[in-house]
Coordinates of C-alpha atoms in Angstrom, one line a residue:
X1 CA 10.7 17.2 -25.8
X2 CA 12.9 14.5 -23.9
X3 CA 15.5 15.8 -21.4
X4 CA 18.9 14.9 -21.7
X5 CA 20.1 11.6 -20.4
X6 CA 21.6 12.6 -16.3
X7 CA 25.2 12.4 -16.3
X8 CA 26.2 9.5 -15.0
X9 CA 28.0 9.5 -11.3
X10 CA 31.1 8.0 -10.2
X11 CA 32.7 7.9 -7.1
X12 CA 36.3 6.5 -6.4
X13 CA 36.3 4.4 -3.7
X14 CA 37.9 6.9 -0.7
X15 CA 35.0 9.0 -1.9
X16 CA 31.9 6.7 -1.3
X17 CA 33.8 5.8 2.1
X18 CA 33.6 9.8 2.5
X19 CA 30.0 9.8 1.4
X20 CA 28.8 6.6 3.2
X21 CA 29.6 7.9 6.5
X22 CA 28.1 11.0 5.8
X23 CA 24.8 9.0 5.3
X24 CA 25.6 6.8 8.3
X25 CA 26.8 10.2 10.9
X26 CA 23.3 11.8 9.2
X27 CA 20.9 9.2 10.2
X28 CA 22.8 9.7 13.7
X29 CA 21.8 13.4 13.7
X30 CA 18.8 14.4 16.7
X31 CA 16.1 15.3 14.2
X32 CA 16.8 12.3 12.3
X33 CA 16.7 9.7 15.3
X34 CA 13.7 11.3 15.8
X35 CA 11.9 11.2 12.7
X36 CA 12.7 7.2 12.3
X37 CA 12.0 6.3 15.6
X38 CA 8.3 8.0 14.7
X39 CA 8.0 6.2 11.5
X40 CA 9.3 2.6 13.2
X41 CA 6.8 3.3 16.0
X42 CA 3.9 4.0 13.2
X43 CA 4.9 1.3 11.5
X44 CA 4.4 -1.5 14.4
X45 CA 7.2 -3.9 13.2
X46 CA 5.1 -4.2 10.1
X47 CA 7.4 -5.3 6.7
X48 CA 4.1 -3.8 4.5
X49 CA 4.2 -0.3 7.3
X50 CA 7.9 -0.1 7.1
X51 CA 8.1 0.0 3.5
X52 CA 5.5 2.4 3.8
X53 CA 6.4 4.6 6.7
X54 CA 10.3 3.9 7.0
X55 CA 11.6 3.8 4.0
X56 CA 10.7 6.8 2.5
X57 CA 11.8 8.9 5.6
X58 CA 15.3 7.2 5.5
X59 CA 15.5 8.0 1.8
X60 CA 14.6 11.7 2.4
X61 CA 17.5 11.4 5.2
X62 CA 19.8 9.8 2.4
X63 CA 19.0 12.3 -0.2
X64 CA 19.9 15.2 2.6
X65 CA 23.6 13.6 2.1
X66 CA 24.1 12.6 -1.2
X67 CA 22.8 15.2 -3.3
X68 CA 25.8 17.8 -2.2
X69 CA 27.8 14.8 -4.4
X70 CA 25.8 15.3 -7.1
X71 CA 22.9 12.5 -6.8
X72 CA 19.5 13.8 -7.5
X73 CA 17.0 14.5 -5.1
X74 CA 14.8 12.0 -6.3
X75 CA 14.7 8.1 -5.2
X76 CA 16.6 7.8 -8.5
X77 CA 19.7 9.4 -6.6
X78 CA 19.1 7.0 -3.4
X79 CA 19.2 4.2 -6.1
X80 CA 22.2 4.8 -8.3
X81 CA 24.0 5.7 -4.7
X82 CA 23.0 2.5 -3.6
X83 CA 24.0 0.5 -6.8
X84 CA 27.3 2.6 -6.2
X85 CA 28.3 1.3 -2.6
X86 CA 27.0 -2.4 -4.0
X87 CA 29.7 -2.4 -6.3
X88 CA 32.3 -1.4 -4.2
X89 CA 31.2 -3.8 -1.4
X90 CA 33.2 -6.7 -3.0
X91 CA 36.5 -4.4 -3.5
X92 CA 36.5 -2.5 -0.3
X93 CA 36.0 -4.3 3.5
X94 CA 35.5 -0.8 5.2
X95 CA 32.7 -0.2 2.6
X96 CA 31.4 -3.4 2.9
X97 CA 31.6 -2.8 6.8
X98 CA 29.7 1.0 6.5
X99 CA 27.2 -0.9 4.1
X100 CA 26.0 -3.5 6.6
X101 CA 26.0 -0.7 9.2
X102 CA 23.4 1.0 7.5
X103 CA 21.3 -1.7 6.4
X104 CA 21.2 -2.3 10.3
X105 CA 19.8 1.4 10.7
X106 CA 17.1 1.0 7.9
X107 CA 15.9 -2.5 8.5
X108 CA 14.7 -4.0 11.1
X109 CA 15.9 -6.7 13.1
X110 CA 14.0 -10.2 12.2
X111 CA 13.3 -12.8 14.4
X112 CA 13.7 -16.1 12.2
X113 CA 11.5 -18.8 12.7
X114 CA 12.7 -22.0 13.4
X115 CA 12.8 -24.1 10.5
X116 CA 9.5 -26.6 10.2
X117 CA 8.0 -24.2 13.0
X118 CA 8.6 -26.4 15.7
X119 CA 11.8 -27.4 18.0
X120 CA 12.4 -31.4 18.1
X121 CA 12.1 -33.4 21.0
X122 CA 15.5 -34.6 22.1

């Protein structure tokens, strides 16, 4: 027997602000610094480890947040939360800001390679 379809979510846009910095204030949170810092530290600044170790840590941290909105507690919830603040990105600057924000705390920072791998003599 199939369950019946999930409801699906909306959020105006002074609510995904409200939500958004929820997630971003959470991932400030002791427990939470420490628990990424552990997984980033596992992970050695490897992409392959991070999507391993890292992500699923900050979506448990996400889910923490998102599901007292009404998100499941699944990686589905993460997602549709996700595809939520996407859409508002274009619409609203401070939810654009709050987006790159916490892209900064999940990812990384990458060192770029220079183009053709070497510098040029001058």
């Amino acid at each position: 027997m199939a369950s019946a379809p999930a409801p699906q979510l909306t959020l105006t846009v002074e609510q995904a602000r409200v939500v958004l910095s929820e997630v971003i204030q959470a991932f400030s949170v002791p427990e939470n610094v420490a628990r990424m810092e552990e997984a980033r530290e596992s992970a050695c600044n490897d992409m392959g480890k991070m999507l391993q170790l890292v992500l699923p840590v900050a979506t448990q941290i996400q889910q923490e947040v998102i599901k007292a909105y009404g998100f499941n507690n699944e990686g589905e919830g993460v997602l549709k939360f996700a595809r939520l603040v996407k859409m508002y990105e274009t619409q609203d600057p401070e939810i654009a800001a709050m987006s790159a924000k916490l892209k900064s705390l999940l990812l990384p920072p990458l060192s770029t390679p220079p183009i053709g791998g070497a510098i040029p003599a001058s």
